[in-house]
CSV table of C-alpha atoms and ligand atoms in Angstrom, one decimal:
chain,number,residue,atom,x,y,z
L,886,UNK,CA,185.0,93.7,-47.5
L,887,UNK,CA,184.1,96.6,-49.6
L,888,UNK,CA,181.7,95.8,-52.8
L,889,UNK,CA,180.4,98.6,-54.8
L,890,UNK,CA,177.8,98.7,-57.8
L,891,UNK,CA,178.5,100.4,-61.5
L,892,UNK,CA,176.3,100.7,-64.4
L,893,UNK,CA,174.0,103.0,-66.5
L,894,UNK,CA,170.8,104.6,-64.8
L,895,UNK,CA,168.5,101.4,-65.3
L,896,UNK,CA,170.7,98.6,-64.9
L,897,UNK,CA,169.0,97.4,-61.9
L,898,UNK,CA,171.7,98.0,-59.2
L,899,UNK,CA,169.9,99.2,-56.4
L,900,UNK,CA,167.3,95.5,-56.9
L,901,UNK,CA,170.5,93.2,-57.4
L,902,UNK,CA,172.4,95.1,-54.2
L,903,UNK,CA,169.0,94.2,-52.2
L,904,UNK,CA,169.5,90.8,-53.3
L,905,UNK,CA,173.0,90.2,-52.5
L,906,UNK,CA,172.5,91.8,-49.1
L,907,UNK,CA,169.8,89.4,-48.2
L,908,UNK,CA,172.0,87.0,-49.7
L,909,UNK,CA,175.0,87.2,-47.5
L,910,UNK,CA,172.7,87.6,-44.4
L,911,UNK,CA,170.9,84.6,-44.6
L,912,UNK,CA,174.9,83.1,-44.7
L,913,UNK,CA,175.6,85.1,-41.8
L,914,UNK,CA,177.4,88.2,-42.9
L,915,UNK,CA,177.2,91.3,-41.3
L,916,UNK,CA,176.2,93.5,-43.8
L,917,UNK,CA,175.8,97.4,-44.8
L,918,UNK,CA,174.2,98.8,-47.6
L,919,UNK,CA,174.4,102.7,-48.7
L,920,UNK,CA,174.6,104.4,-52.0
L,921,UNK,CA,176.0,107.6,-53.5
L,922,UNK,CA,175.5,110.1,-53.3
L,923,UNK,CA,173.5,110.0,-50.1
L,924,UNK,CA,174.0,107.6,-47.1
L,925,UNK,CA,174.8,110.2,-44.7
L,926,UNK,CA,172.4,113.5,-43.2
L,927,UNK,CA,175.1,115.7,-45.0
L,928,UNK,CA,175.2,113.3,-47.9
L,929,UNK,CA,171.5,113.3,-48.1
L,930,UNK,CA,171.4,117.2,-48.2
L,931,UNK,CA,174.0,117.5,-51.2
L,932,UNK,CA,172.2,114.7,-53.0
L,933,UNK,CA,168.6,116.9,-53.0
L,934,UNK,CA,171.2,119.7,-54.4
L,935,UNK,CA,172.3,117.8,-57.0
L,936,UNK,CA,169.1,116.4,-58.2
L,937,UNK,CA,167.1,119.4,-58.1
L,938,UNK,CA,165.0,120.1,-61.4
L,939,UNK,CA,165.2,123.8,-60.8
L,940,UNK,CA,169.2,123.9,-60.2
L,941,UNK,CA,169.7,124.5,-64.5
L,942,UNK,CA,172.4,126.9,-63.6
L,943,UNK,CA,174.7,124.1,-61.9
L,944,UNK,CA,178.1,124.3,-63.2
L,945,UNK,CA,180.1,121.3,-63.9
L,946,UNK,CA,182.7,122.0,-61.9
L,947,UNK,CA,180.4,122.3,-58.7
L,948,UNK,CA,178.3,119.1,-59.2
L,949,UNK,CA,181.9,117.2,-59.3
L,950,UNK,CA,182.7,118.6,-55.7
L,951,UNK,CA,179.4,117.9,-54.5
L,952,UNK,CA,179.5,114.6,-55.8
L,953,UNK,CA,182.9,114.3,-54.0
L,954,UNK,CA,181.9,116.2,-50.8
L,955,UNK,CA,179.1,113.9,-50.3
L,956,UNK,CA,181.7,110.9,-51.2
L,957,UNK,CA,184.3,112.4,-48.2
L,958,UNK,CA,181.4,112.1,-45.5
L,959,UNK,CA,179.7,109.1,-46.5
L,960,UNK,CA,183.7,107.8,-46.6
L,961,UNK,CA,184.1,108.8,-43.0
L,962,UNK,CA,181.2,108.4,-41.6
L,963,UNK,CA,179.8,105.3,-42.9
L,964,UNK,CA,182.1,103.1,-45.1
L,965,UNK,CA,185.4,103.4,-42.6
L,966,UNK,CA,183.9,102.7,-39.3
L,967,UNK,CA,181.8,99.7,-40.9
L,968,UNK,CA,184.7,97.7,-42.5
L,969,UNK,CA,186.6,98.2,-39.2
L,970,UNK,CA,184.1,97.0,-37.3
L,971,UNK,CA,184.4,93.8,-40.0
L,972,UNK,CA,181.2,94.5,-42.0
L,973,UNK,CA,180.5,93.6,-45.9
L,974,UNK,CA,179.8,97.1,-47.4
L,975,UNK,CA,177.8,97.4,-50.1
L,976,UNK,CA,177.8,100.4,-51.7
L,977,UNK,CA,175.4,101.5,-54.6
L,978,UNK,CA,177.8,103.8,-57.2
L,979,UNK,CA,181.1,104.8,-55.8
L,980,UNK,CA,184.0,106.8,-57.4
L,981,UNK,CA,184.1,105.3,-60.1
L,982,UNK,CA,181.1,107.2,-61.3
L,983,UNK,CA,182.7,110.1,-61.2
L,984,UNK,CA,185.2,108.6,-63.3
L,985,UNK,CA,182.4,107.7,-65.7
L,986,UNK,CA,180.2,110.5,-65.4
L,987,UNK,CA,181.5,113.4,-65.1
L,988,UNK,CA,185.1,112.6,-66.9
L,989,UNK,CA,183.7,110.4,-70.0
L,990,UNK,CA,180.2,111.7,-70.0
L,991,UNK,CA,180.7,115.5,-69.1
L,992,UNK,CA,184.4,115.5,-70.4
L,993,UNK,CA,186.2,117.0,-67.3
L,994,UNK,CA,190.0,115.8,-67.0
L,995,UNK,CA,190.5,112.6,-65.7
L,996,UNK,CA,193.4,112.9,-63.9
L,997,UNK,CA,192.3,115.9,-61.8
L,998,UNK,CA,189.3,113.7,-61.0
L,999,UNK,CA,191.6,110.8,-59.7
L,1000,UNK,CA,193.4,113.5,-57.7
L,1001,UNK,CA,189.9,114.6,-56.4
L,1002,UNK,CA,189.1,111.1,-55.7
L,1003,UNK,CA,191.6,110.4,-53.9
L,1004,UNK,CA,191.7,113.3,-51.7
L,1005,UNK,CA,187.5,113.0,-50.8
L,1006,UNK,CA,188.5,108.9,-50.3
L,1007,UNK,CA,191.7,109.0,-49.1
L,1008,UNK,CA,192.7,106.2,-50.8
L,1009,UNK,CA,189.9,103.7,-50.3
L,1010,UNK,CA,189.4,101.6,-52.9
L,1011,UNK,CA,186.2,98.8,-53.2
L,1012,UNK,CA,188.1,95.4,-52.9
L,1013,UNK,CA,185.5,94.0,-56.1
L,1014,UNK,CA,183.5,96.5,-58.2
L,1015,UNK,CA,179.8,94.9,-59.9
L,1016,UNK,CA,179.5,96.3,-63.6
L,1017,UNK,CA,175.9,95.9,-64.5
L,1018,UNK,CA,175.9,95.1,-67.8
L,1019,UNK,CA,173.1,96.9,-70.2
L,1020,UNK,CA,173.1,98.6,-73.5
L,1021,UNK,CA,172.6,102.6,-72.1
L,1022,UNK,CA,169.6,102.8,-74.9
L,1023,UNK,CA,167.4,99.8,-72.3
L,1024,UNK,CA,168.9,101.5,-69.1
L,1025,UNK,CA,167.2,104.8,-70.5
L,1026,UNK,CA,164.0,102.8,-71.5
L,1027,UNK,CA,164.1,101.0,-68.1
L,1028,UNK,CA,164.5,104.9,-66.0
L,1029,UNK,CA,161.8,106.3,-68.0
L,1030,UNK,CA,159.5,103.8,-67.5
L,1031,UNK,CA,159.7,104.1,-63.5
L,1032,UNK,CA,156.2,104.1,-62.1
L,1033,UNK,CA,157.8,105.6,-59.2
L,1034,UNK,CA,157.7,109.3,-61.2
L,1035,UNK,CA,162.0,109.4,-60.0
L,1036,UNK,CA,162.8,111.9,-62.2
L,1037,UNK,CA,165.1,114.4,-61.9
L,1038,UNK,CA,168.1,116.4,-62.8
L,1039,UNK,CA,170.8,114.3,-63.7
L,1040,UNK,CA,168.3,112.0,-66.1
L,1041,UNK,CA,168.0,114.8,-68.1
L,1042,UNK,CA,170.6,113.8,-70.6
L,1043,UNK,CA,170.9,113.0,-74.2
L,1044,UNK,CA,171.7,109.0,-75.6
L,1045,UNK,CA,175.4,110.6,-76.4
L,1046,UNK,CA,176.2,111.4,-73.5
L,1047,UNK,CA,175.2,107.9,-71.9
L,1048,UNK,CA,176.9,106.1,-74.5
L,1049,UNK,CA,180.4,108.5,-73.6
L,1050,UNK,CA,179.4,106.9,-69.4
L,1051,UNK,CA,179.7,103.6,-70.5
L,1052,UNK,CA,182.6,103.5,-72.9
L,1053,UNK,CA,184.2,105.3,-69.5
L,1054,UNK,CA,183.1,101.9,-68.0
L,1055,UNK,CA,184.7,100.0,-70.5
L,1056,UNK,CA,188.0,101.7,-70.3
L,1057,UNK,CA,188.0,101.7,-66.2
L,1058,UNK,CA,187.1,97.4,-66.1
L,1059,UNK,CA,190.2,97.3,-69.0
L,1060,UNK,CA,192.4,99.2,-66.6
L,1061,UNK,CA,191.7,97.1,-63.8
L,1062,UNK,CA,190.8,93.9,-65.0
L,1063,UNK,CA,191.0,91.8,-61.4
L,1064,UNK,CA,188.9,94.4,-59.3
L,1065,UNK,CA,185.5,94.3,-62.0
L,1066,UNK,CA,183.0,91.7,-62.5
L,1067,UNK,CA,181.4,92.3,-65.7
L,1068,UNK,CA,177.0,90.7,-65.0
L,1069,UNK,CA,175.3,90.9,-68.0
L,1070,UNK,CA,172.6,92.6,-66.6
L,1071,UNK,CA,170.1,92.1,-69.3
L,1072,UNK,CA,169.4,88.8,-68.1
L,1073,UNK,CA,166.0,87.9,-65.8
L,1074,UNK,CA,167.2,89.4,-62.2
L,1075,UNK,CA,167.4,86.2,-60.7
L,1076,UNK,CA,169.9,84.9,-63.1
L,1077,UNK,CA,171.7,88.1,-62.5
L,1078,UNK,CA,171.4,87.8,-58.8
L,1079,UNK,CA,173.3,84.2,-59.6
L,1080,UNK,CA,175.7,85.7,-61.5
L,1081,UNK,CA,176.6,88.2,-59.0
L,1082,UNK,CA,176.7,86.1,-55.8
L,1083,UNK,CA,179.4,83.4,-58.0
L,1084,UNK,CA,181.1,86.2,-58.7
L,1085,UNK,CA,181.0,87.4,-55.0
L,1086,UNK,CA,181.9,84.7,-53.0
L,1087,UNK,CA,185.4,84.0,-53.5
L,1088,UNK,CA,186.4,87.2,-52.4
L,1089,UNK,CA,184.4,86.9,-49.1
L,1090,UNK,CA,186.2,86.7,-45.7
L,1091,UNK,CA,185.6,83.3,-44.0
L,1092,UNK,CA,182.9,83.5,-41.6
L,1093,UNK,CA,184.3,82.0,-37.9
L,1094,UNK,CA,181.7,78.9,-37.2
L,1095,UNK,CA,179.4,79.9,-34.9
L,1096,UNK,CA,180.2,79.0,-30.7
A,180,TYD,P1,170.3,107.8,-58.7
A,180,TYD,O1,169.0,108.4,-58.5
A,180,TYD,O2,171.0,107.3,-57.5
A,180,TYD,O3,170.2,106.7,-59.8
A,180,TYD,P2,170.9,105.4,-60.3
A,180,TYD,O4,169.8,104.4,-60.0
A,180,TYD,O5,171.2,105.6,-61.7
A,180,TYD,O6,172.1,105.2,-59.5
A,180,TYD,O7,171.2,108.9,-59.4
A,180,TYD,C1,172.5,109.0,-59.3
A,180,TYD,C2,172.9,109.8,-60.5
A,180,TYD,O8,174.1,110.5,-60.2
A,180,TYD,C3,173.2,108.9,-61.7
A,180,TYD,O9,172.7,109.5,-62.9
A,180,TYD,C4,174.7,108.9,-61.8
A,180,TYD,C5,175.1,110.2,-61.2
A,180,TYD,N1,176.4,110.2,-60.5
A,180,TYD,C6,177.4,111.0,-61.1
A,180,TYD,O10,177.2,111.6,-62.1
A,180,TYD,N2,178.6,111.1,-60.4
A,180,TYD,C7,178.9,110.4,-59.3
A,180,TYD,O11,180.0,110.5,-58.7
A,180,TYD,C8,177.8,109.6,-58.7
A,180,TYD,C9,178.0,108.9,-57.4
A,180,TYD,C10,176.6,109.6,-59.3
């Protein structure tokens, strides 16, 4: 089963995915986690690219196809061979944050993007999709306040353009209603950790009892 994590920067995904993985351990899962872009050496390389400070000059057009260059490896190398081999992937962002992103927040065409999309995935699609739920203004508050100093590149935008991302996220959950569960994410993390596991565990495979 193939899970993957949405929201504005700040909405807590990468905690709440630590959560759930522990989660479905402890219940005897297999599971993987990874997270976009990254997850891979090659993956890894293109993500210092895209979030390096000094790279002003980056045009649109390029951070897309590094987004979805990263995306084809960590597709094929990771995601693939994991669910085959009858994992629970959990993946922090996936396409749809290109979707998001660069089509509602940077205002590139979405249906070239889907193309795109499909040809870095081909065709996989997460069988449930987490929306973490926050106003963009406290996801913004939440990133800046890092004591971890994470800054970088693509935190360098402006309210407008984070409010564009989550309309985007609005319009994809509307589009596909049955593959989105909508957490409001502004609650303490454990009660989001509830939220997400009740919304999780109907869709899991059954587990075989153990020998
Ligand atoms: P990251 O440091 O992983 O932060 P976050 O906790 O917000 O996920 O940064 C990833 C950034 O990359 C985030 O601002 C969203 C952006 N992004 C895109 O613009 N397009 C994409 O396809 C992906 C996967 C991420």
């Amino acid at each position: 089963m193939f899970v993957t994590f949405e929201g504005s920067d700040g909405s807590g995904k990468t905690t709440q995915i630590h959560l759930l993985a522990d989660h479905l351990r402890t219940a005897g899962h297999t599971v993987l986690t990874t997270r976009e872009p990254g997850g891979t050496r090659i993956g890894d390389g293109i993500r210092q690219l895209l979030l390096d400070l000094a790279h002003t000059e980056m045009h649109a057009r390029a951070e897309t196809l590094l987004f979805n260059a990263a995306r084809a490896q960590i597709v094929a190398e990771v995601i693939r061979p994991a669910l085959a081999a009858g994992k629970t992937v959990l993946c922090d962002r996936f396409a749809d944050s290109t979707l998001a992103y660069q089509g509602y927040g940077h205002q590139q065409d979405i249906a070239e993007l889907q193309r795109l999309i499909a040809y870095a995935t081909g065709g996989l699609q997460p069988d449930l999709t987490v929306y973490l739920d926050i106003p963009p203004e406290d996801g913004i508050r939440r990133n800046r306040g890092r004591a971890d100093g994470d800054w970088n590149r693509l935190d360098a935008q402006e309210l407008s353009f984070y409010q564009r991302v989550e309309t985007g996220y609005r319009q994809l959950i509307a589009q596909q209603p049955q593959r989105w569960a909508v957490i409001n994410a502004t609650q303490h993390r454990d009660h989001v950790h509830q939220d997400i596991v009740r919304a999780v565990q109907p869709k899991l495979p059954a587990l075989a009892p153990s020998p």
